[in-house]
């Protein structure tokens, strides 16, 4: 315990503090002695309590020192903002400042107020240099995706401000013949290169400057593929018009000197059909396994539904004085006489009855019956009956009665579970019907209001 003591150089101090606490009558610090004794049966509870006390004091001291250091650092970094009744103003281009201050009045409670101080403004030659630098930034920003002002074919960006400055920008004279308000170029108006002048109004507080710069608009060039398709469509339309009275439509063999060929689009669906066939073949085995698994689940559910009836009949017959084999054959006979739909559990019982008639050991028949059923309840029944024959059991009837009671309770719980699932499945249709009823009522009402 002493090896991992936090900051070992504090240990002597901590031990002295713990001794002082004991002198002043402080007990069970930090935890009760009995608690430590229960946790370490073979250890010395007094020593463990003293160790815990020292560690606790050490952690308290560490936290106190850390809090003092952090507070001192924050205080040192929080320099006074008011100097001789003045607040420092940030330099030009650094943005405005906000100060949270308190207003103190004699005889009144201090009131908190936020004082916003704008940045220092440019003046004189410095102001002109500031505007020139802003104009250069603006010119680059306006061009957006265009390479230069000598060849503008893409959308321009008519910004309303310049990043990093308080300057506001407006565009008073945008020529609507060539530009939309969004900055997009009216392509129909640019049939050949044209020079257009743009004017920007830059506002910096009370100072305003107007800057004009020309841009050369050019028609947006088509991509090679788009131009080829356009020319080809023109040739196809021309051929369609010229050969309207002919039974044949001649496909062009060249586009602007470039030879071209034609072929039918592949419509052969055979590969896709073969792929679908392979997919179907691959899905057969999983589908079969899923089907078998579903049937096995239904079989198990049916057998569990029949189990309470079978075990109850068996208990009644055995209690009435019949042997296990006699009760077994009686249940099988009643089932065979009904000649109704085949049920898995009774069919397994019939098979077991035939095995007994063919001379198979009764105990083995019961064990095999449980194994074949594969359901825990039937496996348990088979083991009970087999053990009764092998070792004898005076309380077989009591065990079977308890099994019958548990089976009935299990069936009741299963019925409730299935009812809950059915109710949950009905929620969506019921909600849909509710929405339909609301629609039938509300739609005519709204229509009548509208009329």
Tab-separated table of C-alpha atoms in Angstrom:
chain	number	residue	atom	x	y	z
A	1	UNK	CA	0.000	0.000	0.000
A	2	UNK	CA	2.837	2.343	0.926
A	3	UNK	CA	4.595	1.837	-2.399
A	4	UNK	CA	1.980	3.696	-4.471
A	5	UNK	CA	1.533	6.596	-2.039
A	6	UNK	CA	0.872	9.828	-3.998
A	7	UNK	CA	3.864	12.196	-3.830
A	8	UNK	CA	5.892	10.276	-1.188
A	9	UNK	CA	7.584	13.457	0.083
A	10	UNK	CA	4.197	14.476	1.522
A	11	UNK	CA	3.938	11.345	3.651
A	12	UNK	CA	5.654	12.703	6.805
A	13	UNK	CA	3.395	15.762	6.763
A	14	UNK	CA	0.311	13.602	6.243
A	15	UNK	CA	1.240	11.318	9.143
A	16	UNK	CA	1.596	14.310	11.477
A	17	UNK	CA	-1.797	15.668	10.394
A	18	UNK	CA	-3.418	12.269	11.030
A	19	UNK	CA	-1.887	12.118	14.527
A	20	UNK	CA	-3.223	15.606	15.262
A	21	UNK	CA	-6.687	14.535	14.152
A	22	UNK	CA	-6.555	11.569	16.525
A	23	UNK	CA	-5.511	13.842	19.400
A	24	UNK	CA	-8.523	16.044	18.738
A	25	UNK	CA	-10.747	12.968	18.920
A	26	UNK	CA	-11.524	12.536	15.215
A	27	UNK	CA	-12.415	8.865	14.746
A	28	UNK	CA	-13.248	6.706	11.736
A	29	UNK	CA	-11.323	8.954	9.343
A	30	UNK	CA	-11.791	8.500	6.437
A	31	UNK	CA	-13.735	5.216	6.827
A	32	UNK	CA	-14.781	2.982	9.685
A	33	UNK	CA	-12.305	0.441	10.998
A	34	UNK	CA	-14.921	-2.329	10.722
A	35	UNK	CA	-15.262	-1.745	6.976
A	36	UNK	CA	-11.529	-2.188	6.411
A	37	UNK	CA	-11.519	-5.266	8.629
A	38	UNK	CA	-14.248	-6.897	6.521
A	39	UNK	CA	-12.360	-6.136	3.313
A	40	UNK	CA	-9.056	-7.601	4.521
A	41	UNK	CA	-9.719	-10.407	6.983
A	42	UNK	CA	-6.049	-11.278	7.509
A	43	UNK	CA	-4.740	-7.712	7.584
A	44	UNK	CA	-4.183	-5.180	10.348
A	45	UNK	CA	-7.284	-2.974	10.389
A	46	UNK	CA	-5.622	-0.194	12.423
A	47	UNK	CA	-2.694	0.024	10.018
A	48	UNK	CA	-5.027	-0.020	7.024
A	49	UNK	CA	-7.130	2.778	8.520
A	50	UNK	CA	-4.043	4.920	9.149
A	51	UNK	CA	-2.838	4.307	5.587
A	52	UNK	CA	-6.212	5.323	4.176
A	53	UNK	CA	-6.202	8.443	6.340
A	54	UNK	CA	-2.728	9.450	5.104
A	55	UNK	CA	-3.694	8.909	1.484
A	56	UNK	CA	-6.865	10.940	1.954
A	57	UNK	CA	-4.954	13.850	3.487
A	58	UNK	CA	-2.390	13.658	0.654
A	59	UNK	CA	-5.071	13.878	-2.026
A	60	UNK	CA	-6.734	16.782	-0.219
A	61	UNK	CA	-3.417	18.639	-0.086
A	62	UNK	CA	-2.727	17.986	-3.781
A	63	UNK	CA	-6.156	19.295	-4.766
A	64	UNK	CA	-5.728	22.364	-2.549
A	65	UNK	CA	-2.290	23.172	-4.011
A	66	UNK	CA	-3.585	22.673	-7.568
A	67	UNK	CA	-6.569	24.957	-6.952
A	68	UNK	CA	-4.313	27.668	-5.507
A	69	UNK	CA	-1.893	27.467	-8.448
A	70	UNK	CA	-4.665	27.568	-11.054
A	71	UNK	CA	-6.367	30.495	-9.315
A	72	UNK	CA	-3.072	32.374	-9.162
A	73	UNK	CA	-2.403	31.714	-12.855
A	74	UNK	CA	-5.872	32.919	-13.827
A	75	UNK	CA	-5.499	36.011	-11.676
A	76	UNK	CA	-2.108	36.764	-13.199
A	77	UNK	CA	-3.447	36.333	-16.722
A	78	UNK	CA	-6.466	38.512	-16.001
A	79	UNK	CA	-4.833	41.889	-16.212
A	80	UNK	CA	-6.776	44.964	-15.205
A	81	UNK	CA	-8.715	46.414	-18.139
A	82	UNK	CA	-9.438	49.784	-16.557
A	83	UNK	CA	-6.429	52.050	-16.351
A	84	UNK	CA	-6.977	55.523	-14.877
A	85	UNK	CA	-10.612	55.429	-15.949
A	86	UNK	CA	-9.779	54.313	-19.494
A	87	UNK	CA	-10.296	51.147	-21.568
A	88	UNK	CA	-7.784	49.929	-24.128
A	89	UNK	CA	-8.957	50.138	-27.738
A	90	UNK	CA	-7.772	47.511	-30.218
A	91	UNK	CA	-5.694	48.618	-33.154
A	92	UNK	CA	-7.095	49.190	-36.628
A	93	UNK	CA	-8.098	45.937	-38.288
A	94	UNK	CA	-8.170	43.976	-35.013
A	95	UNK	CA	-11.937	44.268	-34.454
A	96	UNK	CA	-14.024	45.693	-31.629
A	97	UNK	CA	-13.779	44.758	-27.935
A	98	UNK	CA	-16.411	43.938	-25.328
A	99	UNK	CA	-15.820	44.508	-21.611
A	100	UNK	CA	-17.989	43.181	-18.780
A	101	UNK	CA	-17.896	45.927	-16.132
A	102	UNK	CA	-19.765	47.012	-13.022
A	103	UNK	CA	-21.095	50.510	-12.485
A	104	UNK	CA	-20.684	51.591	-8.866
A	105	UNK	CA	-22.890	54.333	-7.421
A	106	UNK	CA	-22.909	55.620	-3.910
A	107	UNK	CA	-25.622	54.009	-1.866
A	108	UNK	CA	-26.695	51.696	-4.725
A	109	UNK	CA	-25.955	48.105	-5.662
A	110	UNK	CA	-23.375	47.698	-8.452
A	111	UNK	CA	-24.941	47.175	-11.894
A	112	UNK	CA	-23.378	44.983	-14.557
A	113	UNK	CA	-23.001	46.480	-18.000
A	114	UNK	CA	-21.280	45.510	-21.249
A	115	UNK	CA	-19.146	48.223	-22.821
A	116	UNK	CA	-18.436	47.760	-26.549
A	117	UNK	CA	-15.368	49.604	-27.825
A	118	UNK	CA	-14.800	49.777	-31.576
A	119	UNK	CA	-11.361	49.371	-33.079
A	120	UNK	CA	-9.034	52.257	-33.781
A	121	UNK	CA	-9.778	53.792	-37.184
A	122	UNK	CA	-7.372	54.410	-40.048
A	123	UNK	CA	-6.711	58.004	-41.020
A	124	UNK	CA	-4.857	59.947	-43.692
A	125	UNK	CA	-2.358	58.077	-45.848
A	126	UNK	CA	-2.829	54.953	-43.771
A	127	UNK	CA	-6.544	55.011	-44.637
A	128	UNK	CA	-5.798	55.218	-48.368
A	129	UNK	CA	-3.379	52.292	-48.159
A	130	UNK	CA	-6.051	50.349	-46.300
A	131	UNK	CA	-8.599	51.002	-49.077
A	132	UNK	CA	-6.105	50.030	-51.787
A	133	UNK	CA	-5.312	46.745	-50.071
A	134	UNK	CA	-9.022	46.063	-49.636
A	135	UNK	CA	-9.627	46.803	-53.326
A	136	UNK	CA	-6.977	44.257	-54.378
A	137	UNK	CA	-8.610	41.616	-52.184
A	138	UNK	CA	-12.003	42.511	-53.617
A	139	UNK	CA	-10.841	42.181	-57.220
A	140	UNK	CA	-9.593	38.639	-56.608
A	141	UNK	CA	-12.721	37.708	-54.686
A	142	UNK	CA	-15.074	38.982	-57.395
A	143	UNK	CA	-13.436	36.911	-60.138
A	144	UNK	CA	-14.314	33.715	-58.226
A	145	UNK	CA	-13.612	30.785	-60.575
A	146	UNK	CA	-12.367	32.887	-63.495
A	147	UNK	CA	-8.654	32.923	-64.295
A	148	UNK	CA	-8.375	36.675	-64.903
A	149	UNK	CA	-10.426	39.775	-65.694
A	150	UNK	CA	-9.330	39.432	-69.352
A	151	UNK	CA	-11.326	36.223	-69.818
A	152	UNK	CA	-14.494	35.983	-67.738
A	153	UNK	CA	-16.904	33.195	-68.636
A	154	UNK	CA	-17.998	31.924	-65.219
A	155	UNK	CA	-20.201	33.405	-62.515
A	156	UNK	CA	-18.849	36.458	-60.635
A	157	UNK	CA	-19.120	36.841	-56.868
A	158	UNK	CA	-20.641	40.212	-55.938
A	159	UNK	CA	-19.608	40.103	-52.283
A	160	UNK	CA	-21.068	42.415	-49.639
A	161	UNK	CA	-17.944	42.617	-47.511
A	162	UNK	CA	-14.208	41.955	-47.396
A	163	UNK	CA	-13.036	39.237	-45.053
A	164	UNK	CA	-10.992	40.446	-42.095
A	165	UNK	CA	-12.111	44.075	-42.443
A	166	UNK	CA	-15.181	46.092	-41.366
A	167	UNK	CA	-15.621	47.367	-44.926
A	168	UNK	CA	-19.075	47.029	-46.477
A	169	UNK	CA	-19.342	46.565	-50.245
A	170	UNK	CA	-22.272	47.431	-52.519
A	171	UNK	CA	-22.628	47.271	-56.315
A	172	UNK	CA	-24.713	50.232	-57.467
A	173	UNK	CA	-24.433	49.846	-61.256
A	174	UNK	CA	-24.603	46.168	-62.249
A	175	UNK	CA	-25.489	45.925	-65.939
A	176	UNK	CA	-28.532	43.644	-66.061
A	177	UNK	CA	-27.900	43.093	-69.776
A	178	UNK	CA	-24.928	40.894	-68.964
A	179	UNK	CA	-25.369	39.899	-65.312
A	180	UNK	CA	-28.058	38.420	-63.121
A	181	UNK	CA	-28.291	39.629	-59.521
A	182	UNK	CA	-26.624	36.407	-58.388
A	183	UNK	CA	-23.536	37.251	-60.451
A	184	UNK	CA	-24.246	34.668	-63.143
A	185	UNK	CA	-23.574	35.751	-66.724
A	186	UNK	CA	-26.439	36.102	-69.202
A	187	UNK	CA	-24.966	33.688	-71.748
A	188	UNK	CA	-27.388	34.719	-74.521
A	189	UNK	CA	-26.048	38.292	-74.381
A	190	UNK	CA	-22.407	37.261	-74.798
A	191	UNK	CA	-22.178	36.164	-78.427
A	192	UNK	CA	-18.714	37.680	-78.790
A	193	UNK	CA	-16.131	39.155	-76.366
A	194	UNK	CA	-17.347	42.357	-74.681
A	195	UNK	CA	-15.799	44.637	-72.039
A	196	UNK	CA	-18.062	45.588	-69.123
A	197	UNK	CA	-17.178	47.977	-66.301
A	198	UNK	CA	-17.968	47.001	-62.701
A	199	UNK	CA	-18.297	49.606	-59.951
A	200	UNK	CA	-17.889	48.753	-56.264
A	201	UNK	CA	-18.798	51.101	-53.406
A	202	UNK	CA	-16.589	50.515	-50.356
A	203	UNK	CA	-17.756	51.937	-47.004
A	204	UNK	CA	-15.503	52.210	-43.949
A	205	UNK	CA	-17.461	53.971	-41.217
A	206	UNK	CA	-17.959	57.494	-42.652
A	207	UNK	CA	-15.443	57.054	-45.464
A	208	UNK	CA	-16.647	55.961	-48.932
A	209	UNK	CA	-14.600	55.019	-51.986
A	210	UNK	CA	-15.769	54.049	-55.474
A	211	UNK	CA	-13.668	51.652	-57.510
A	212	UNK	CA	-14.300	50.669	-61.118
A	213	UNK	CA	-12.565	47.879	-62.949
A	214	UNK	CA	-13.285	46.401	-66.390
A	215	UNK	CA	-13.879	42.734	-67.107
A	216	UNK	CA	-13.823	41.103	-70.522
A	217	UNK	CA	-16.740	38.718	-70.957
A	218	UNK	CA	-16.257	35.808	-73.351
A	219	UNK	CA	-18.626	33.074	-74.438
A	220	UNK	CA	-18.274	29.958	-72.354
A	221	UNK	CA	-16.521	27.335	-74.465
A	222	UNK	CA	-18.188	23.987	-74.843
A	223	UNK	CA	-16.436	20.845	-73.766
A	224	UNK	CA	-15.216	18.616	-76.588
A	225	UNK	CA	-17.812	15.961	-75.910
A	226	UNK	CA	-20.695	18.433	-75.687
A	227	UNK	CA	-19.687	20.154	-78.945
A	228	UNK	CA	-19.432	16.799	-80.742
A	229	UNK	CA	-22.903	15.732	-79.582
A	230	UNK	CA	-24.377	19.090	-80.604
A	231	UNK	CA	-22.909	18.846	-84.121
A	232	UNK	CA	-24.030	15.236	-84.446
A	233	UNK	CA	-27.594	16.101	-83.432
A	234	UNK	CA	-27.629	18.857	-86.037
A	235	UNK	CA	-26.604	16.340	-88.743
A	236	UNK	CA	-29.254	13.849	-87.580
A	237	UNK	CA	-31.998	16.486	-87.694
A	238	UNK	CA	-30.857	17.566	-91.153
A	239	UNK	CA	-30.905	13.969	-92.438
A	240	UNK	CA	-34.348	13.385	-90.940
A	241	UNK	CA	-35.704	16.402	-92.821
A	242	UNK	CA	-34.023	15.607	-96.148
A	243	UNK	CA	-34.969	11.898	-96.191
A	244	UNK	CA	-38.531	12.305	-94.933
A	245	UNK	CA	-39.917	10.788	-98.196
A	246	UNK	CA	-37.436	7.876	-98.188
A	247	UNK	CA	-37.987	4.496	-96.479
A	248	UNK	CA	-34.428	4.671	-95.128
A	249	UNK	CA	-32.664	7.011	-92.708
A	250	UNK	CA	-28.963	7.365	-93.542
A	251	UNK	CA	-26.712	7.649	-90.493
A	252	UNK	CA	-23.848	10.166	-90.847
A	253	UNK	CA	-20.394	8.671	-91.349
A	254	UNK	CA	-18.357	11.728	-90.289
A	255	UNK	CA	-18.679	14.798	-88.048
A	256	UNK	CA	-16.559	17.777	-89.125
A	257	UNK	CA	-14.054	15.508	-90.863
A	258	UNK	CA	-13.923	12.952	-88.059
A	259	UNK	CA	-14.965	9.459	-89.185
A	260	UNK	CA	-17.511	7.745	-86.971
A	261	UNK	CA	-19.121	4.303	-86.909
A	262	UNK	CA	-22.422	3.008	-85.600
A	263	UNK	CA	-23.452	-0.152	-83.732
A	264	UNK	CA	-26.591	-1.277	-81.983
A	265	UNK	CA	-26.751	-0.938	-78.242
A	266	UNK	CA	-26.297	-4.342	-76.629
A	267	UNK	CA	-29.760	-5.653	-75.768
A	268	UNK	CA	-28.768	-9.233	-75.124
A	269	UNK	CA	-30.338	-10.134	-71.785
A	270	UNK	CA	-28.907	-13.656	-71.668
A	271	UNK	CA	-25.977	-12.838	-69.358
A	272	UNK	CA	-28.330	-11.212	-66.904
A	273	UNK	CA	-30.702	-14.158	-67.050
A	274	UNK	CA	-27.812	-16.559	-66.427
A	275	UNK	CA	-26.649	-14.461	-63.488
A	276	UNK	CA	-30.152	-14.463	-62.059
A	277	UNK	CA	-30.261	-18.226	-62.526
A	278	UNK	CA	-26.987	-18.663	-60.667
A	279	UNK	CA	-28.294	-16.411	-57.933
A	280	UNK	CA	-31.446	-18.489	-57.699
A	281	UNK	CA	-29.409	-21.702	-57.477
A	282	UNK	CA	-27.254	-20.215	-54.744
A	283	UNK	CA	-30.370	-19.160	-52.839
A	284	UNK	CA	-31.989	-22.596	-52.911
A	285	UNK	CA	-29.998	-24.126	-50.059
A	286	UNK	CA	-30.456	-21.170	-47.675
A	287	UNK	CA	-34.147	-21.073	-48.554
A	288	UNK	CA	-34.539	-24.771	-47.845
A	289	UNK	CA	-32.690	-24.488	-44.576
A	290	UNK	CA	-34.838	-21.549	-43.596
A	291	UNK	CA	-37.990	-23.468	-44.477
A	292	UNK	CA	-36.908	-26.488	-42.433
A	293	UNK	CA	-35.975	-24.271	-39.522
A	294	UNK	CA	-39.402	-22.658	-39.676
A	295	UNK	CA	-41.115	-26.022	-39.674
A	296	UNK	CA	-39.006	-27.226	-36.771
A	297	UNK	CA	-39.986	-24.152	-34.815
A	298	UNK	CA	-43.678	-24.748	-35.546
A	299	UNK	CA	-43.248	-28.402	-34.526
A	300	UNK	CA	-41.698	-27.388	-31.228
A	301	UNK	CA	-44.456	-24.845	-30.587
A	302	UNK	CA	-47.148	-27.431	-31.335
A	303	UNK	CA	-45.529	-30.015	-29.067
A	304	UNK	CA	-45.306	-27.486	-26.246
A	305	UNK	CA	-49.004	-26.680	-26.677
A	306	UNK	CA	-49.875	-30.382	-26.437
A	307	UNK	CA	-47.568	-31.134	-23.513
A	308	UNK	CA	-49.892	-29.916	-20.712
A	309	UNK	CA	-52.745	-32.086	-22.052
A	310	UNK	CA	-50.517	-35.164	-22.389
A	311	UNK	CA	-48.949	-34.877	-18.939
A	312	UNK	CA	-52.340	-34.161	-17.318
A	313	UNK	CA	-53.924	-37.245	-18.929
A	314	UNK	CA	-50.913	-39.314	-17.938
A	315	UNK	CA	-51.165	-38.205	-14.286
A	316	UNK	CA	-54.900	-38.950	-14.145
A	317	UNK	CA	-54.457	-42.440	-15.573
A	318	UNK	CA	-51.493	-43.314	-13.335
A	319	UNK	CA	-53.331	-41.960	-10.292
A	320	UNK	CA	-56.311	-44.144	-11.233
A	321	UNK	CA	-54.063	-47.206	-10.903
A	322	UNK	CA	-52.798	-47.821	-14.425
A	323	UNK	CA	-49.159	-48.612	-15.102
A	324	UNK	CA	-47.013	-46.167	-17.038
A	325	UNK	CA	-47.156	-48.403	-20.099
A	326	UNK	CA	-50.905	-48.806	-19.792
A	327	UNK	CA	-51.407	-45.055	-19.485
A	328	UNK	CA	-49.122	-44.532	-22.470
A	329	UNK	CA	-51.053	-46.956	-24.664
A	330	UNK	CA	-54.392	-45.529	-23.477
A	331	UNK	CA	-53.398	-42.010	-24.561
A	332	UNK	CA	-52.160	-43.356	-27.899
A	333	UNK	CA	-55.387	-45.317	-28.429
A	334	UNK	CA	-57.583	-42.284	-27.757
A	335	UNK	CA	-55.544	-40.250	-30.218
A	336	UNK	CA	-55.746	-42.943	-32.913
A	337	UNK	CA	-59.516	-43.263	-32.494
A	338	UNK	CA	-60.060	-39.559	-33.171
A	339	UNK	CA	-58.384	-39.799	-36.600
A	340	UNK	CA	-57.933	-36.036	-36.773
A	341	UNK	CA	-54.992	-33.976	-37.937
A	342	UNK	CA	-51.663	-35.554	-37.107
A	343	UNK	CA	-49.848	-33.999	-34.185
A	344	UNK	CA	-46.124	-34.447	-33.658
A	345	UNK	CA	-46.139	-35.332	-29.960
A	346	UNK	CA	-48.842	-38.009	-30.299
A	347	UNK	CA	-47.158	-39.452	-33.383
A	348	UNK	CA	-43.951	-39.878	-31.404
A	349	UNK	CA	-45.930	-41.583	-28.645
A	350	UNK	CA	-47.489	-43.970	-31.182
A	351	UNK	CA	-44.038	-44.844	-32.478
A	352	UNK	CA	-42.859	-45.544	-28.939
A	353	UNK	CA	-45.912	-47.736	-28.287
A	354	UNK	CA	-45.131	-49.792	-31.388
A	355	UNK	CA	-41.527	-50.239	-30.236
A	356	UNK	CA	-42.737	-51.573	-26.870
A	357	UNK	CA	-45.030	-54.047	-28.639
A	358	UNK	CA	-42.063	-55.186	-30.739
A	359	UNK	CA	-40.150	-56.034	-27.561
A	360	UNK	CA	-37.906	-53.017	-27.067
A	361	UNK	CA	-37.124	-52.277	-23.410
A	362	UNK	CA	-39.701	-49.918	-21.926
A	363	UNK	CA	-37.047	-47.762	-20.253
A	364	UNK	CA	-35.117	-47.436	-23.518
A	365	UNK	CA	-38.320	-46.547	-25.344
A	366	UNK	CA	-39.000	-43.664	-22.940
A	367	UNK	CA	-35.429	-42.357	-23.218
A	368	UNK	CA	-35.485	-42.561	-27.019
A	369	UNK	CA	-38.842	-40.784	-27.027
A	370	UNK	CA	-37.392	-37.812	-25.166
A	371	UNK	CA	-34.352	-37.656	-27.438
A	372	UNK	CA	-36.438	-37.794	-30.608
A	373	UNK	CA	-38.774	-35.050	-29.458
A	374	UNK	CA	-35.812	-32.758	-28.865
A	375	UNK	CA	-37.886	-30.553	-26.550
A	376	UNK	CA	-36.653	-30.158	-22.957
A	377	UNK	CA	-40.062	-30.898	-21.429
A	378	UNK	CA	-40.471	-34.206	-23.282
A	379	UNK	CA	-36.842	-35.134	-22.638
A	380	UNK	CA	-37.476	-34.621	-18.926
A	381	UNK	CA	-40.628	-36.755	-19.079
A	382	UNK	CA	-38.754	-39.572	-20.798
A	383	UNK	CA	-35.988	-39.483	-18.168
A	384	UNK	CA	-38.519	-39.523	-15.304
A	385	UNK	CA	-40.332	-42.559	-16.679
A	386	UNK	CA	-37.091	-44.407	-17.491
A	387	UNK	CA	-35.643	-43.769	-14.026
A	388	UNK	CA	-38.870	-44.955	-12.458
A	389	UNK	CA	-38.455	-48.317	-14.199
A	390	UNK	CA	-34.707	-48.603	-13.516
A	391	UNK	CA	-34.475	-47.470	-9.892
A	392	UNK	CA	-38.062	-47.178	-8.824
A	393	UNK	CA	-39.690	-44.048	-7.479
A	394	UNK	CA	-42.307	-43.950	-4.797
A	395	UNK	CA	-43.215	-40.339	-5.488
A	396	UNK	CA	-43.576	-40.574	-9.286
A	397	UNK	CA	-47.165	-39.365	-9.110
A	398	UNK	CA	-46.181	-36.283	-7.102
A	399	UNK	CA	-43.378	-35.436	-9.507
A	400	UNK	CA	-45.697	-35.833	-12.491
A	401	UNK	CA	-48.358	-33.679	-10.829
A	402	UNK	CA	-45.807	-30.927	-10.259
A	403	UNK	CA	-44.687	-31.256	-13.871
A	404	UNK	CA	-48.308	-30.968	-15.027
A	405	UNK	CA	-48.826	-27.846	-12.918
A	406	UNK	CA	-45.685	-26.214	-14.322
A	407	UNK	CA	-46.725	-27.146	-17.856
A	408	UNK	CA	-50.123	-25.475	-17.430
A	409	UNK	CA	-48.491	-22.340	-16.035
A	410	UNK	CA	-46.041	-22.317	-18.919
A	411	UNK	CA	-48.838	-22.577	-21.473
A	412	UNK	CA	-50.699	-19.709	-19.794
A	413	UNK	CA	-47.581	-17.543	-19.916
A	414	UNK	CA	-47.043	-18.428	-23.585
A	415	UNK	CA	-50.645	-17.525	-24.429
A	416	UNK	CA	-50.196	-14.159	-22.732
A	417	UNK	CA	-46.963	-13.548	-24.610
A	418	UNK	CA	-48.558	-14.372	-27.958
A	419	UNK	CA	-51.519	-12.147	-27.108
A	420	UNK	CA	-49.126	-9.289	-26.368
A	421	UNK	CA	-47.334	-9.816	-29.684
A	422	UNK	CA	-50.643	-9.896	-31.541
A	423	UNK	CA	-51.706	-6.674	-29.838
A	424	UNK	CA	-48.451	-5.012	-30.820
A	425	UNK	CA	-48.864	-6.090	-34.446
A	426	UNK	CA	-52.382	-4.626	-34.479
A	427	UNK	CA	-51.188	-1.189	-33.353
A	428	UNK	CA	-50.085	-0.091	-36.839
A	429	UNK	CA	-53.333	-1.081	-38.626
A	430	UNK	CA	-55.355	0.523	-35.834
A	431	UNK	CA	-53.325	3.721	-36.117
A	432	UNK	CA	-53.854	3.703	-39.876
A	433	UNK	CA	-57.606	3.325	-39.412
A	434	UNK	CA	-57.570	6.187	-36.892
A	435	UNK	CA	-55.793	8.434	-39.406
A	436	UNK	CA	-58.322	7.430	-42.066
A	437	UNK	CA	-61.215	8.317	-39.764
A	438	UNK	CA	-59.638	11.695	-39.016
A	439	UNK	CA	-59.181	12.309	-42.743
A	440	UNK	CA	-62.812	11.400	-43.475
A	441	UNK	CA	-63.978	13.837	-40.800
A	442	UNK	CA	-61.509	16.702	-41.246
A	443	UNK	CA	-61.144	16.940	-45.046
A	444	UNK	CA	-64.831	17.743	-45.721
A	445	UNK	CA	-64.739	20.219	-42.820
A	446	UNK	CA	-61.751	22.090	-44.277
A	447	UNK	CA	-63.306	22.021	-47.739
A	448	UNK	CA	-66.507	23.531	-46.376
A	449	UNK	CA	-64.499	26.312	-44.686
A	450	UNK	CA	-62.717	26.969	-47.961
A	451	UNK	CA	-66.029	27.152	-49.817
